[in-house]
Amino acid sequence: MLVQKIMLTSSLHNYIYHMLTALFSNNINSLTFHIPSSFLSIHSNILASYISHLKMGSVLVHTHVVTLCMLLLSLSSILVHGGVPTTLDGPFKPVTVPLDKSFRGNAVDIPDTDPLVQRNVEAFQPEQISLSLSTSHDSVWISWITGEFQIGENIEPLDPETVDSIVQYGRFGRSMNVQAVGYSLVYSQLYPFEGLQNYTSGIIHHVRLTGLKPNTLYQYQCGDPSLPAMSDVHYFRTMPVSGPKSYPSRIAVVGDLGLTYNTTSTVNHMTGNHPDLILLVGDVSYANLYLTNGTGSDCYSCSFSNSPIQETYQPRWDYWGRYMEPLIASVPIMVVEGNHEIEEQAENKTFVAYSSRFAFPSEESGSSSTFYYSFNAGGIHFIMLGAYISYDKSGDQYKWLEKDLASLDREVTPWLVATWHAPWYSTYIAHYREVECMRVEMEDLLYKYGVDIVFNGHVHAYERSNRVYNYTLDPCGPVYITVGDGGNREKMAIAHADEPGNCPEPSTTPDKFMGGFCAFNFTSGPAAGKFCWDQQPDYSAFRESSFGHGILEVKNETHALWIWHRNQDFYGNAGDEIYIVRQPDKCPPVKPEEVHKT
């Protein structure tokens, strides 16, 4: 590998400009010839254009310029992304990494006696502080909790009106003389069965900061200054302004995190990669693997089959918030719901903890639900979808999605990334074709608008697809990446549906919460007439059963580097690495003006 690290030092235009300036001033020695290989490969088409059109006013360019450009173009075909493959090299032959039986990690939940999860504040001082984004760079949400939760048979909720929700903030190095006021709430998890313990939360605060400058470091304190009960000073950096040349440096993607010792390994690795943003693709605390008395199990249905309702131990949410605070008080985290957030309770209420504890840019993005919303991070538009709410074409979510996609200007946000919990393209037995009805309803719409990448969780393993649409290799289809390997106590998925004897009975596959059946036998291709393939499907490029997380680095309008890191590897090592390349010329996304014509 000739270039170990991929780093675009300047735009090609600026580089060529300085090259021309040096040549025309007869100062060829001033040029720097250490050019990153990714720079050459990404811009080789532009270099070719320069060779065809090299002029400077009415003066012909020096022949050395043409020679040098030819040399750069030649090098670009040799130094291909420093040895990292691209999706243009695909579709790739399917790869399954053999199971490493020597490393199973430590899928044991952190106990409530661990200092990492214990409450270390007093009275109404803020704890469980977290940061999330609004729809654009100029606004963020700050969330925290004050007061102590209560659990038992006779509980009295705290009064949110007793504590103000205030954030004092300012640009780093200046006074925190700007103040924002938000709102607060308390939620309860109640059970209509004798002997089960009810729960009521501390006071949860959400405050939206507005008028922020892009790519700027801010400092803040949150709490109620009148008590006084203010937090320590925390820091965050805003997202870059939306535009085709503007991207966060690193976006961490993780799913099915939980709060085990494997989780701590994942989070430590993730923190070491210094992300600017975290996507958590569902299944957060796994509080629903516990009875209300705090007794837990790796398999709830196996251990507590006689339970009249799937109980939860809500303090696990508080433990998770305390453990994560050192990271997510400074790095924004965007969450979408998973099946472990369902958490049924009295009056058929669900997802109450999830919807209460996090701040979502739902209203800002035109959504009426915490289950689905969208936001921009530089030149990337993210759509977060709900796999556990209606996704029918006649439903609110589909109509919102249609409207959100139709409003996109891909000249401003070239990259379109979609996220939801349960994967459409997973080849593991666990949750195989579980949300086929969601795929049937929504896949055409996502394909029409040119979604580039899809991130999912749910399956406790790692898998990356070739570009695919409707189970068929398609150069314009998205790359689907499953990262449900964050480290939860249910352990990892190992068996594949295409291995002999592993194909599940179709009637057992639909998601029990959503219902419906859409997963019929394949009608074409190598698996025609079957419910499963008899070999690793051609749309599955790479799969491995290991805990870890991924990092997305968008380089420009067309190239993004994706790296998956295994927990058992040394820091900096890559378990899977590829450049995902957009081809808007060959796969043109729908333009806003085209939508209005139809």
Coordinates of C-alpha atoms in Angstrom, one line a residue, residues 150-155 187-200 286-294 300 307-317 340-353:
Q150 CA -38.5 5.7 41.8
I151 CA -39.3 2.1 41.5
G152 CA -41.8 0.0 43.6
E153 CA -45.6 -0.5 44.0
N154 CA -46.4 2.9 45.4
I155 CA -44.6 5.6 43.6
Y187 CA -42.6 9.3 32.2
S188 CA -43.8 6.2 34.0
Q189 CA -43.6 2.5 33.2
L190 CA -46.7 0.9 34.8
Y191 CA -47.9 -2.7 34.9
P192 CA -51.5 -3.8 35.6
F193 CA -50.4 -7.0 37.4
E194 CA -50.0 -7.6 41.1
G195 CA -46.4 -8.0 42.3
L196 CA -44.8 -6.1 39.5
Q197 CA -42.8 -3.0 40.3
N198 CA -43.7 0.3 38.6
Y199 CA -41.2 2.9 37.7
T200 CA -41.2 6.7 37.3
Y286 CA -32.0 -3.8 26.7
A287 CA -34.0 -3.0 29.8
N288 CA -36.6 -5.5 28.6
L289 CA -34.4 -8.5 29.2
Y290 CA -35.2 -8.0 32.9
L291 CA -38.0 -8.5 35.3
T292 CA -39.1 -5.5 37.3
N293 CA -37.2 -6.9 40.3
G294 CA -33.9 -6.6 38.4
Y300 CA -36.3 -13.4 28.2
S307 CA -44.7 -13.7 32.6
P308 CA -48.1 -12.1 31.9
I309 CA -46.3 -9.3 30.0
Q310 CA -42.7 -8.7 29.0
E311 CA -41.4 -6.8 31.9
T312 CA -38.6 -4.3 32.0
Y313 CA -36.2 -3.0 34.6
Q314 CA -36.2 0.7 33.7
P315 CA -33.2 1.6 35.9
R316 CA -31.1 0.0 33.1
W317 CA -31.9 3.0 31.0
H340 CA -36.1 -3.8 22.4
E341 CA -37.6 -0.3 22.8
I342 CA -41.2 -1.6 22.5
E343 CA -41.5 -2.1 26.3
E344 CA -45.3 -2.7 26.6
Q345 CA -47.0 -1.5 29.7
A346 CA -50.5 -0.6 31.0
E347 CA -53.1 0.8 28.5
N348 CA -51.1 -0.8 25.6
K349 CA -48.5 2.0 25.7
T350 CA -45.2 1.2 24.0
F351 CA -41.9 3.0 23.3
V352 CA -42.4 5.4 26.2
A353 CA -38.8 5.4 27.5

